[in-house]
CSV table of C-alpha atoms in Angstrom, one decimal:
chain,number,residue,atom,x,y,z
Z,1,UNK,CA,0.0,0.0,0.0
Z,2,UNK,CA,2.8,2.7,1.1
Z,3,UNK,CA,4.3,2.2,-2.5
Z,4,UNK,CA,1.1,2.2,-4.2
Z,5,UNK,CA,1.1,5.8,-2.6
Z,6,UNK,CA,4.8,6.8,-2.9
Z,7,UNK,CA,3.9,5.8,-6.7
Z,8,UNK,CA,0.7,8.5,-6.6
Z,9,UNK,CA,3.0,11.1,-5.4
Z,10,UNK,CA,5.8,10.5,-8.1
Z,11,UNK,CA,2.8,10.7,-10.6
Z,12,UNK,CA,1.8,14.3,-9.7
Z,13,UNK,CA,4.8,15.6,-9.1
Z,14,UNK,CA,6.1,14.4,-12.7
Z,15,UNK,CA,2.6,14.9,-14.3
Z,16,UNK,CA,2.7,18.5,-12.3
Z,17,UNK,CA,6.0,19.5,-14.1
Z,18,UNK,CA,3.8,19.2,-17.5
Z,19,UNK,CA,2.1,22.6,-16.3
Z,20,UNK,CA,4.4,24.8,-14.9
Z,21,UNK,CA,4.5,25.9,-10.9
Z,22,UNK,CA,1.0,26.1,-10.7
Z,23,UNK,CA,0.1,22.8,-12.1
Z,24,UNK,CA,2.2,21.3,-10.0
Z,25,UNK,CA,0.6,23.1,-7.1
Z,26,UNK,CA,-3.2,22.2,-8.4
Z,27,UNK,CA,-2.1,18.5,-9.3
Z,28,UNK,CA,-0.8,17.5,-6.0
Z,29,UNK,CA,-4.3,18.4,-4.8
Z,30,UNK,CA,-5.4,15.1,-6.6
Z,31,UNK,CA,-2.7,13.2,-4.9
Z,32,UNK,CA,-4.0,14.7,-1.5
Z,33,UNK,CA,-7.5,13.5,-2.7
Z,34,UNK,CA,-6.1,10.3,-3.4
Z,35,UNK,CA,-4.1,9.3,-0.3
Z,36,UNK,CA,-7.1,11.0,1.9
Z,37,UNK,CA,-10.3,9.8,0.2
Z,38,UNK,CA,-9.1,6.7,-1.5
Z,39,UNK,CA,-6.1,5.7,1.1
Z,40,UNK,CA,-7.2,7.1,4.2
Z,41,UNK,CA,-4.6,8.9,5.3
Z,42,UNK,CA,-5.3,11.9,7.7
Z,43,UNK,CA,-4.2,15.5,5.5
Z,44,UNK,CA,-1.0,16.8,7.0
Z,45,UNK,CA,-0.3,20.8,7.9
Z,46,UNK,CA,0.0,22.9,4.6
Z,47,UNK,CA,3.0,25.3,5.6
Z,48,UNK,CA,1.2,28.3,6.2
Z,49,UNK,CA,3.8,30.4,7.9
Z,50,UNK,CA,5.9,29.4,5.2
Z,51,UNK,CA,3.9,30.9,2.5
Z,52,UNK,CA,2.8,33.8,4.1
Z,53,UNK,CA,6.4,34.9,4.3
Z,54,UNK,CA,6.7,34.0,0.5
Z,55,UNK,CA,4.0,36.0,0.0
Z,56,UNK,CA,5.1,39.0,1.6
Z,57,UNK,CA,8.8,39.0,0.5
Z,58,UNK,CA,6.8,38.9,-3.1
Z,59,UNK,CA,4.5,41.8,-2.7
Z,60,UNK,CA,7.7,44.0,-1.9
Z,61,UNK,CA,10.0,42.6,-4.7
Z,62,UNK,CA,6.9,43.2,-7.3
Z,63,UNK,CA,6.5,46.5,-6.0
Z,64,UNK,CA,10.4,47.0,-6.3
Z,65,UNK,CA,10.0,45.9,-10.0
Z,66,UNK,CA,6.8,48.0,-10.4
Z,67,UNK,CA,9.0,50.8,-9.3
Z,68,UNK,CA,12.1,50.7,-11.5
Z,69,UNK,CA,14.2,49.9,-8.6
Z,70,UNK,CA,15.4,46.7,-10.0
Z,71,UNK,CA,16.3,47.7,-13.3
Z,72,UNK,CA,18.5,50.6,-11.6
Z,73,UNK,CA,20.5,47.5,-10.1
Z,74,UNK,CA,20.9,46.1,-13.5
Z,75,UNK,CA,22.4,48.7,-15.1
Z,76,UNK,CA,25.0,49.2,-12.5
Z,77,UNK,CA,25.1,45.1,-13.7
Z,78,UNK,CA,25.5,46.2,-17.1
Z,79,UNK,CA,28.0,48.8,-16.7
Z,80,UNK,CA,30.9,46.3,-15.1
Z,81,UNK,CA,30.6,43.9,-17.3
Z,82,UNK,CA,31.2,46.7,-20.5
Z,83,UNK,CA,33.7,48.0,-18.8
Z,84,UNK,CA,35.5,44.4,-18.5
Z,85,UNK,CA,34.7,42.6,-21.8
Z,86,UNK,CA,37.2,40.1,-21.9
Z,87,UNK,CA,36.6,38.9,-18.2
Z,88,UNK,CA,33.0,38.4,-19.6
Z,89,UNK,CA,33.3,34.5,-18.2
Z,90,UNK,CA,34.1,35.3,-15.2
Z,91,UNK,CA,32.1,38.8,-14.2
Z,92,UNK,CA,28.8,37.8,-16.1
Z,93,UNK,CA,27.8,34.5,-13.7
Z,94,UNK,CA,29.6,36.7,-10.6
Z,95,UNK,CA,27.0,39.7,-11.4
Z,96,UNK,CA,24.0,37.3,-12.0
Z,97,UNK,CA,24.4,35.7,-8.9
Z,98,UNK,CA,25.1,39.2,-7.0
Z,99,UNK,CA,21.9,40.4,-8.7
Z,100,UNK,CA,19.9,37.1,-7.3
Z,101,UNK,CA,21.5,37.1,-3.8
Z,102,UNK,CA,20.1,41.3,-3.5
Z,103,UNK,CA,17.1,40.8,-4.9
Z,104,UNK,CA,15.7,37.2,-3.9
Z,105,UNK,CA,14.9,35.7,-7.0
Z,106,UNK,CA,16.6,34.5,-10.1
Z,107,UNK,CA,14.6,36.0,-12.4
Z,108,UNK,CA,16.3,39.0,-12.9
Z,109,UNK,CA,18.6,37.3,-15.0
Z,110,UNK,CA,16.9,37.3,-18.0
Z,111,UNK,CA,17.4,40.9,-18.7
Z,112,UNK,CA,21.1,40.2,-18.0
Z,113,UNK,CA,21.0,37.6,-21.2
Z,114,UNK,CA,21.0,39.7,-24.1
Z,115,UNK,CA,23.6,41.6,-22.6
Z,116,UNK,CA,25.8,39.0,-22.0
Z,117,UNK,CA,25.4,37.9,-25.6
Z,118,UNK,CA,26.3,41.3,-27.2
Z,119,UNK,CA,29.6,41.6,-25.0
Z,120,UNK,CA,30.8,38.3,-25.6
Z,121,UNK,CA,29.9,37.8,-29.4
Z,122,UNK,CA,31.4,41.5,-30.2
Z,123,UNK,CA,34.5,40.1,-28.3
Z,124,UNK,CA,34.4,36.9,-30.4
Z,125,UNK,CA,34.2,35.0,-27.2
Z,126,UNK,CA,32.1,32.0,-27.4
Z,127,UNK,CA,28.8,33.0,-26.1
Z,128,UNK,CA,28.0,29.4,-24.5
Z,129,UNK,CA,30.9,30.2,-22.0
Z,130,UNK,CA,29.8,33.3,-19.8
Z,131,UNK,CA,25.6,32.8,-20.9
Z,132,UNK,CA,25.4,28.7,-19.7
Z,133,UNK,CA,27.3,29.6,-16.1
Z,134,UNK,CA,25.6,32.6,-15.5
Z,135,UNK,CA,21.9,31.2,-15.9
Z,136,UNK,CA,23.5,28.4,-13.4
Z,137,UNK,CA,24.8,31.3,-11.1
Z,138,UNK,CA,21.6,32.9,-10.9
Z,139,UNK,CA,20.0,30.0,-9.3
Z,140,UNK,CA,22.5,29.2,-7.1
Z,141,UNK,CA,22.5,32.6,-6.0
Z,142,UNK,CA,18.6,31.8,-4.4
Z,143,UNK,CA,20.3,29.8,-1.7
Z,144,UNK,CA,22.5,32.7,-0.4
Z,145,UNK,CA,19.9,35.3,-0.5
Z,146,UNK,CA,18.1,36.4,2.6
Z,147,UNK,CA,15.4,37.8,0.6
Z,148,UNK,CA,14.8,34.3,-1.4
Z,149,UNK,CA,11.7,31.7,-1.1
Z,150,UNK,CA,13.9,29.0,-0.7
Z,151,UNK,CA,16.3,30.6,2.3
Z,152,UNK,CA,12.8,32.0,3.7
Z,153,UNK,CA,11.1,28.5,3.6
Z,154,UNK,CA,14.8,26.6,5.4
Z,155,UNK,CA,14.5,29.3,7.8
Z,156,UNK,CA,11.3,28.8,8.5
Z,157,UNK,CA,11.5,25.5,8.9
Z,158,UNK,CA,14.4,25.8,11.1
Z,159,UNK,CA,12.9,28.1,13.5
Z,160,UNK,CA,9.4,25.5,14.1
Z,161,UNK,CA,11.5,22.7,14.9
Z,162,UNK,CA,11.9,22.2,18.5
Z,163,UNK,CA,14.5,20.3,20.6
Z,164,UNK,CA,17.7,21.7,19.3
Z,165,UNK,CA,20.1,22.6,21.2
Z,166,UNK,CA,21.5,25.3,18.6
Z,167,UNK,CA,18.5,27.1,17.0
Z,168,UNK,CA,19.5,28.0,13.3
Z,169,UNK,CA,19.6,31.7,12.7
Z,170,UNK,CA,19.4,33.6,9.4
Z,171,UNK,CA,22.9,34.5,10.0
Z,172,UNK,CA,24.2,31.3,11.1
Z,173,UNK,CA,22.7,30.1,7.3
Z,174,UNK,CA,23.8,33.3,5.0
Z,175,UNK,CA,27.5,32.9,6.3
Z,176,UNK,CA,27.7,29.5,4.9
Z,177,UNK,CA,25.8,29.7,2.0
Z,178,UNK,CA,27.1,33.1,0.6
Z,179,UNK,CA,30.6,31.7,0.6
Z,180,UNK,CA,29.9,28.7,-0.8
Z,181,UNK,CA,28.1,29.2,-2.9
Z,182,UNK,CA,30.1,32.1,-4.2
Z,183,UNK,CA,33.0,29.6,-4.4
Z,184,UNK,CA,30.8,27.3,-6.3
Z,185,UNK,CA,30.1,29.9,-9.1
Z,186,UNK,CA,33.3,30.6,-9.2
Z,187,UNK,CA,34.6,27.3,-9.7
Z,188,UNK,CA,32.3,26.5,-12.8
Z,189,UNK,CA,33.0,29.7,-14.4
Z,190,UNK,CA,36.5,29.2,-14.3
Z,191,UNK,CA,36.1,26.0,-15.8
Z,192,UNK,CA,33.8,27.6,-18.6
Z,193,UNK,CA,37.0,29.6,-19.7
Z,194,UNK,CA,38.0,26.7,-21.5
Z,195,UNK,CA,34.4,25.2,-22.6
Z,196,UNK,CA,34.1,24.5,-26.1
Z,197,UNK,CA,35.8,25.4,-29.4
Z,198,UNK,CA,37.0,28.9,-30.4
Z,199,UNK,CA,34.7,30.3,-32.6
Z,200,UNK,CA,37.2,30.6,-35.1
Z,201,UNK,CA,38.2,26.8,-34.6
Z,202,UNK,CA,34.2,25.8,-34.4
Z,203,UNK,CA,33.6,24.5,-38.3
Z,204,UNK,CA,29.8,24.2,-37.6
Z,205,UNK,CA,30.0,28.5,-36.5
Z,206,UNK,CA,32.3,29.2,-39.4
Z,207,UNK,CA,29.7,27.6,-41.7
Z,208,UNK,CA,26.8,29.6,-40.3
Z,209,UNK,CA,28.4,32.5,-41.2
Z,210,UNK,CA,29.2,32.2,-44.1
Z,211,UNK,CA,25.9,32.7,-45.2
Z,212,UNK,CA,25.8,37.1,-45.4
Z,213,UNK,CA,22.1,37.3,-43.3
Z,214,UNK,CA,23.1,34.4,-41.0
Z,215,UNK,CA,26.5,36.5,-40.5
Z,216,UNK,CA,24.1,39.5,-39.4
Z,217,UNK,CA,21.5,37.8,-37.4
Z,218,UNK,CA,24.8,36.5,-34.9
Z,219,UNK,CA,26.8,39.5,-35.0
Z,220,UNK,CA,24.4,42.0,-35.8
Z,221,UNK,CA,20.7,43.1,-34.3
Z,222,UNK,CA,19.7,46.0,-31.6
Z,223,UNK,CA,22.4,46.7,-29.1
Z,224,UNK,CA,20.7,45.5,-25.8
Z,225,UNK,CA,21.6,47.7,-23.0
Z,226,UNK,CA,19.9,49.6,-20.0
Z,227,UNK,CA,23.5,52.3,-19.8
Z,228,UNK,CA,21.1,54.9,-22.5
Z,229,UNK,CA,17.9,54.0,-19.6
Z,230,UNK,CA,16.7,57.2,-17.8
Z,231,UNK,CA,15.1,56.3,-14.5
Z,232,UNK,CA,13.4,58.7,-12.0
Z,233,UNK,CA,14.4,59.4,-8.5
Z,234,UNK,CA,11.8,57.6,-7.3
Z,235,UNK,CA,13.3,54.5,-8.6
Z,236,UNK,CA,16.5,55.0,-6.9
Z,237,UNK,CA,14.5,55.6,-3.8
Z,238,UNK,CA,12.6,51.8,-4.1
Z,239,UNK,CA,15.6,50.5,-4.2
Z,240,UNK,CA,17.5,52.3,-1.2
Z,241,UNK,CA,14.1,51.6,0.6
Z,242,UNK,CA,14.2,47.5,-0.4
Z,243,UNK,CA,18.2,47.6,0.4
Z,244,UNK,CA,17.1,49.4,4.0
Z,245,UNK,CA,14.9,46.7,5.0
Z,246,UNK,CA,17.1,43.8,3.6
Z,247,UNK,CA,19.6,45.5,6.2
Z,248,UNK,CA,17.3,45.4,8.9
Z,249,UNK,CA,16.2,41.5,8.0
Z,250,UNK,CA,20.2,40.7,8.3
Z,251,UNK,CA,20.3,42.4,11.9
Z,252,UNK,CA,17.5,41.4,13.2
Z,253,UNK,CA,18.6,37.7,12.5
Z,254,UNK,CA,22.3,38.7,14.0
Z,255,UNK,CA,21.2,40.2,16.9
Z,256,UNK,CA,18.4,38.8,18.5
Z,257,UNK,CA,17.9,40.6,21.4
Z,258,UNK,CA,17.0,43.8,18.5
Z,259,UNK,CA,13.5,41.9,18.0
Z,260,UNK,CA,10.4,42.4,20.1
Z,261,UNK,CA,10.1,40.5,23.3
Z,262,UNK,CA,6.3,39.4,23.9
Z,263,UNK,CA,5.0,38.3,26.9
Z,264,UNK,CA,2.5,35.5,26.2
Z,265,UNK,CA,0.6,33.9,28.7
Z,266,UNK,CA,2.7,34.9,31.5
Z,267,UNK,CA,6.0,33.9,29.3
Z,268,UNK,CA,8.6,36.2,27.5
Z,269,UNK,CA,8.6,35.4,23.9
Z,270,UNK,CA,10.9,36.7,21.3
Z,271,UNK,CA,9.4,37.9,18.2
Z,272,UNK,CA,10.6,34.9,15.6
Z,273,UNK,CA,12.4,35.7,12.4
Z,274,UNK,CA,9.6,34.6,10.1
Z,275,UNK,CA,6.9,37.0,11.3
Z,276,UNK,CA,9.8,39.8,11.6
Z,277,UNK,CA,10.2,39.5,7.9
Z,278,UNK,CA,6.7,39.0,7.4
Z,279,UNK,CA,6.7,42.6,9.2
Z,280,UNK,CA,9.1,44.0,7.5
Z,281,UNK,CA,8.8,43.5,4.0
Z,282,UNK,CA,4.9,44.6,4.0
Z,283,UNK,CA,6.3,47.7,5.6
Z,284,UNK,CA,9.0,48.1,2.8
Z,285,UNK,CA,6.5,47.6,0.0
Z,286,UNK,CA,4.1,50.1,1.7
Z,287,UNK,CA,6.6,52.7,2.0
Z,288,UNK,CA,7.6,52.4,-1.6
Z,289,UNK,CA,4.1,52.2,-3.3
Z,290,UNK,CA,3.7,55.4,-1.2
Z,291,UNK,CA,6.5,57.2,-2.1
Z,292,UNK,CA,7.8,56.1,-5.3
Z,293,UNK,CA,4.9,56.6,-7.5
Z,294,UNK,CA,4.1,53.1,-8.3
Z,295,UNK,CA,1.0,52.1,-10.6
Z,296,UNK,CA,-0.8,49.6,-7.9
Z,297,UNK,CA,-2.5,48.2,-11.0
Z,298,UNK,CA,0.2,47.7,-12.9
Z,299,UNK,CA,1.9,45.4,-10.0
Z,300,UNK,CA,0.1,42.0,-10.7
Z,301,UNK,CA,1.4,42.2,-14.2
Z,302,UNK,CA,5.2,42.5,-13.1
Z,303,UNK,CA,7.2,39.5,-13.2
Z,304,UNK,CA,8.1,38.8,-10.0
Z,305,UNK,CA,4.7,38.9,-8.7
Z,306,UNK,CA,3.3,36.1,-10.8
Z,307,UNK,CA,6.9,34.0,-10.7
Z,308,UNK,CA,6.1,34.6,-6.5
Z,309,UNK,CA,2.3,33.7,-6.7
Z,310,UNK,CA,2.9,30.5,-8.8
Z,311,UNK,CA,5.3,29.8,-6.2
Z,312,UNK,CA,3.3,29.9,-3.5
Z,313,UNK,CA,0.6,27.8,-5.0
Z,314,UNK,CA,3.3,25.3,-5.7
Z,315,UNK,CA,4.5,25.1,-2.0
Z,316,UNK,CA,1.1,24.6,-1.0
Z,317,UNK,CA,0.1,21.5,-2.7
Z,318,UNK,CA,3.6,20.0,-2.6
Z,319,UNK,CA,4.5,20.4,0.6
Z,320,UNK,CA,0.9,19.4,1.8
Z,321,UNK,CA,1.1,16.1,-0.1
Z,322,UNK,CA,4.2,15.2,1.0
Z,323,UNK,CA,3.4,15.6,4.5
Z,324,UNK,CA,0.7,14.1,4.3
Z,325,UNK,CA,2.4,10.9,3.3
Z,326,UNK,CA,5.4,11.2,5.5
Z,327,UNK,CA,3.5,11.8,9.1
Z,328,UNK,CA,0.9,8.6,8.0
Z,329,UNK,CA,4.1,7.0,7.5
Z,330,UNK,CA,6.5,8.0,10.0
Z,331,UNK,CA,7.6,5.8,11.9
Z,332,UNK,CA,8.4,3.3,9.5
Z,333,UNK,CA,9.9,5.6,7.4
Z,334,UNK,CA,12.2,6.9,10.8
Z,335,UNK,CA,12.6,3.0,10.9
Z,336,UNK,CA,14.3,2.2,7.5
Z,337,UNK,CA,16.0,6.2,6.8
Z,338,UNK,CA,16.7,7.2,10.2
Z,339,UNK,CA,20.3,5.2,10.6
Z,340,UNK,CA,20.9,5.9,6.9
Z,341,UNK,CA,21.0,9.7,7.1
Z,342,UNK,CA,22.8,9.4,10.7
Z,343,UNK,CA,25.6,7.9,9.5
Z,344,UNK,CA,25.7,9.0,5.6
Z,345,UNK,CA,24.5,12.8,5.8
Z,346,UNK,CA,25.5,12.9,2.5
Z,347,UNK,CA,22.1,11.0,1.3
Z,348,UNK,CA,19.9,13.7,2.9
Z,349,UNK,CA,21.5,16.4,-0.2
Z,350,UNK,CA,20.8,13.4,-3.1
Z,351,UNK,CA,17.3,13.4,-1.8
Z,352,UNK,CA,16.6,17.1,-1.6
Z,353,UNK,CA,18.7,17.6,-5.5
Z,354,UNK,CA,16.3,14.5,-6.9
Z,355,UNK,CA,13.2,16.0,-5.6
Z,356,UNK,CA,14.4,19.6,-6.7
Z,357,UNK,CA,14.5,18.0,-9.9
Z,358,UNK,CA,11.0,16.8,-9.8
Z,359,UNK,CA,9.5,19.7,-8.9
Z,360,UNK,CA,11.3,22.1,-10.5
Z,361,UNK,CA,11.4,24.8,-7.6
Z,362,UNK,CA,14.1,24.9,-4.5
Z,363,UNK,CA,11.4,26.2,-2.5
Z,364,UNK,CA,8.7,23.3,-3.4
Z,365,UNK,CA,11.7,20.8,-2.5
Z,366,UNK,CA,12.9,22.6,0.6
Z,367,UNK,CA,9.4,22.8,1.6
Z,368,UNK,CA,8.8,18.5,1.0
Z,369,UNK,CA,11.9,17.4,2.2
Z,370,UNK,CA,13.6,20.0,4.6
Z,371,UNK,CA,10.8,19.4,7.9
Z,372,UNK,CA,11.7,15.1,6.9
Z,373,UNK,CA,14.7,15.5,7.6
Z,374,UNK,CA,14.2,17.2,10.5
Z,375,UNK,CA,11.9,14.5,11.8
Z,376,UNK,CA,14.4,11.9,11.0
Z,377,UNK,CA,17.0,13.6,12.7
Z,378,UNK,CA,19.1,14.9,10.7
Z,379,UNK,CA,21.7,17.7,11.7
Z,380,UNK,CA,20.4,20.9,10.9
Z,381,UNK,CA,24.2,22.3,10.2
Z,382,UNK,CA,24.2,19.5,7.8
Z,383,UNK,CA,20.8,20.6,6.1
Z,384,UNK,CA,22.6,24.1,5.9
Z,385,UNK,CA,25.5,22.9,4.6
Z,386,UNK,CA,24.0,21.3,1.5
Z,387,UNK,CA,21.2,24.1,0.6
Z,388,UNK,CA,22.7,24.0,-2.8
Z,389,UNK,CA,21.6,21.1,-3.7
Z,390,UNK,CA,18.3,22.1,-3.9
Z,391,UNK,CA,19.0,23.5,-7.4
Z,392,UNK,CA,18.9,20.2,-9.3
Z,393,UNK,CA,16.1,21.5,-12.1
Z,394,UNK,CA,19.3,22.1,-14.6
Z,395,UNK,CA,20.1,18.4,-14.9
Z,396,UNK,CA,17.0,18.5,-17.6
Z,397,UNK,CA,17.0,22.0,-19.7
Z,398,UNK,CA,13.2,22.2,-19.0
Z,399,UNK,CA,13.4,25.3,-16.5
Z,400,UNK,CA,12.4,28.6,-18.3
Z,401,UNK,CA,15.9,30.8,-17.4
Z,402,UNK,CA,17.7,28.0,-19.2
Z,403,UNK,CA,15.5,27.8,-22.0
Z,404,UNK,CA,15.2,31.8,-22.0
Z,405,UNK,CA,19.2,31.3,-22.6
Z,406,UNK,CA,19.4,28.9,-25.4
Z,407,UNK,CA,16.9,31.3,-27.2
Z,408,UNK,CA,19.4,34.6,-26.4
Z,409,UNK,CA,22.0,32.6,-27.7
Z,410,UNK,CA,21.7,33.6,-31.8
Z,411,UNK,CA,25.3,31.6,-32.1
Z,412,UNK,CA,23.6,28.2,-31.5
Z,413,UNK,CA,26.8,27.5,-28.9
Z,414,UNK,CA,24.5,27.2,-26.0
Z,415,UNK,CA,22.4,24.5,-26.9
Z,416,UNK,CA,20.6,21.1,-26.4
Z,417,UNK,CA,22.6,17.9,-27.0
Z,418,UNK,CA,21.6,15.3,-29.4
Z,419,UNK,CA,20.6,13.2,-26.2
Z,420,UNK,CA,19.1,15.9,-24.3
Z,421,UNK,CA,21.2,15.5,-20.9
Z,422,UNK,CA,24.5,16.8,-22.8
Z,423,UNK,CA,23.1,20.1,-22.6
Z,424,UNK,CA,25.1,23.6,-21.8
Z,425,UNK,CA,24.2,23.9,-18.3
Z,426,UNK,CA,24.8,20.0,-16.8
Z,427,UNK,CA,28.5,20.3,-16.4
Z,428,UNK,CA,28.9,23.9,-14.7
Z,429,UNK,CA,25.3,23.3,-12.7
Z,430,UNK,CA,27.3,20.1,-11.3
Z,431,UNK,CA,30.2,21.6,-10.7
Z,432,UNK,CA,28.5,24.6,-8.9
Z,433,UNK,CA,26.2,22.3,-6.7
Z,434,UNK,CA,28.7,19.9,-6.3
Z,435,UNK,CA,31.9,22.8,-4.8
Z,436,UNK,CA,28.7,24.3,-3.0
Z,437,UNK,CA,28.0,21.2,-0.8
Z,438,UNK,CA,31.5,20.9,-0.3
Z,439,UNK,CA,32.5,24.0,0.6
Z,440,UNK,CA,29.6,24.4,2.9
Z,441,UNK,CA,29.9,21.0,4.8
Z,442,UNK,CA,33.3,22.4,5.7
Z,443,UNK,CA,32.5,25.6,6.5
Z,444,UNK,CA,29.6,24.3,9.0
Z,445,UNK,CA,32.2,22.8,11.0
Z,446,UNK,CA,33.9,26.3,11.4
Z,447,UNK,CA,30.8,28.5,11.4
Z,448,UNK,CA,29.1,26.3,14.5
């Protein structure tokens, strides 16, 4: 019967993927159907406090967007990477994960694409090199950013778990992630230095162009750039606004005795970090759809708000689904995984990237696999430590940043292979995950 249902969830997580985010959101509510109505299995919590935070994180970054904030940030992006055109390998993945870390969400990087392609192709430098690593650095960027769904859901998480005898702050996790993660970028751009042929040694490039409109389509087309962008000051002023309140999330988390203490039925309570970013990030939006001028209407259509309300509704059904099955299931699941993960940590990460994988989000997978592993006992400095591999969606080129990059890519150097998993991004995503958990499961050893 258990694999009967374990065969149910696989179903809708891989028939979910089909649909997008929200899909898989809506479809696991068929496998909670299933497993409740058909199985019997009593409906586990849905993660309420972790979406809520989502949610408000989302409504500032939109508003940010809505503003003109973020595209300020990208065009002091842009301007370092003109200024430094032949370090366009190294500087192009560093900025989009810089851009992901400030602003919480990876998306951002696909204004950075045609950018990318216009300095390296007028450099003659292969295009695959700095475009594949940087749509790879802009995801692993979500696990170092305090702003992020992901960090925001492990946090979360982290914080509800009771019993431990170091409670996990938002600091404790940013100063193991940011550097390893950082090191992880900078590993696989490195290695994308050497990636592929020259474009003059590349016979299948040379024979594109020798055809006079081909020649012009590659090297040719609208200069993308943000440098000739005016914005207003009011943009500016969303952004110092957002960058104020990340600053205040970051000490808050540092210094706990800076947050609220409550007394609640006769007991002193201190304000927890997820309601304190809850707090703060409504207040952030507020202030700058007051003062900056914003459009309210014109904020559901930005991109960050519907990437953030798809990703809610995908947290929702997923995570509820899988708890569900995991708390009707416990103990025998404690029974057969719980001396496994003990004693090879390592398993917990190959869970978490496989899942990623499946549902295409390192929220969704966070969200499903971060509160099991709590449950079985695993060390939450090890669950820290290998955050990265929650970003496993590259091993298939099916997520939209890598497809969005592929399609920037007029050279046809960043591509699909002939059998699909020899794609652009499956060596420098691996190498990035892979120097990630590494550097991190050291670093926990120092940090803690």
């Amino acid at each position: 019967m258990i694999f009967l249902e374990f065969t149910i969830i696989i179903a809708c997580l891989l028939l979910g993927t089909r649909f997008g985010g929200l899909g898989l959101g809506v479809i696991s509510g068929i496998g909670l159907l299933l497993l409740t109505f058909v199985f019997g299995l009593y409906p586990g919590e849905p993660p309420v406090n972790v979406m809520l935070t989502i949610m408000a994180v989302i409504a500032c970054a939109s508003i940010l967007q809505t503003a003109g904030g973020l595209n300020v940030l990208m065009r002091f992006a842009e301007k370092l990477l003109r200024k430094h055109p032949k370090y366009i390998t190294i500087l192009a993945p560093l900025a989009t994960w810089t851009l992901t870390v400030l602003c919480g969400t990876g998306h951002v990087v696909y204004t950075m694409f045609p950018i990318i392609y216009d300095i390296a192709i007028k450099k003659n430098i292969r295009p695959e090199r700095p475009m594949a690593v940087a749509s790879v650095a802009s995801q692993l960027g979500i696990c170092a950013s305090p702003m992020s769904v992901a960090v925001v859901s492990m946090i979360s998480i982290l914080g509800s778990a009771h019993g431990l005898t170091h409670v996990i702050s938002l600091i404790d996790l940013l100063k193991v992630a940011i550097p390893s993660s950082f090191v992880g970028v900078l590993i696989a751009a490195i290695w994308s230095l050497r990636r592929g042929k020259n474009l003059e040694d590349d016979k299948e490039f040379q024979e594109k162009i020798k055809d006079p409109e081909n020649e012009a389509y590659i090297y040719g087309g609208a200069k993308s750039t943000l440098l000739n962008e005016k914005f207003s000051k009011h943009a500016y002023l969303s952004l110092i606004i957002f960058f104020f309140a990340i600053a205040i999330v970051v000490l808050l988390g540092a210094f706990e005795f800076l947050r609220p203490h409550i007394m609640v039925n006769g007991k002193e309570k201190i304000l927890s970090m997820n309601l304190s970013i809850q707090m703060l990030m409504l207040a952030a939006g507020a202030f700058i759809l007051m003062f900056c001028k914003v459009v309210p209407r014109e904020i559901p259509n930005s991109a960050i708000f519907k990437a953030g309300m798809v990703a809610v509704i995908s947290v929702f059904g997923v995570a509820w689904m899988a708890d569900t099955f995991f708390h009707a299931h416990f103990q025998l699941l404690e029974h057969i995984l719980e001396d496994v993960v003990k004693t090879k940590p390592w398993t917990y990460a190959i869970v978490l990237f496989l899942v990623s994988k499946l549902v295409n989000s390192q929220a969704a997978a966070i969200a499903a696999i971060a509160p099991m592993g709590m449950s079985l006992g695993v060390d939450p400095k090890i669950m820290v430590a290998f955050l990265p591999a929650a970003y496993g969606y590259f091993v298939l080129p099916t997520y939209p940043s890598d497809l969005a990059c592929i399609g920037f890519d007029r050279s046809g150097t960043t591509s699909i292979g002939k059998y699909v998993i020899n794609h652009s991004f499956i060596i420098p995503g691996l190498i990035g995950v892979s120097t990630s958990c590494f550097i991190g499961y050291f670093l926990v050893k120092i940090a803690f």
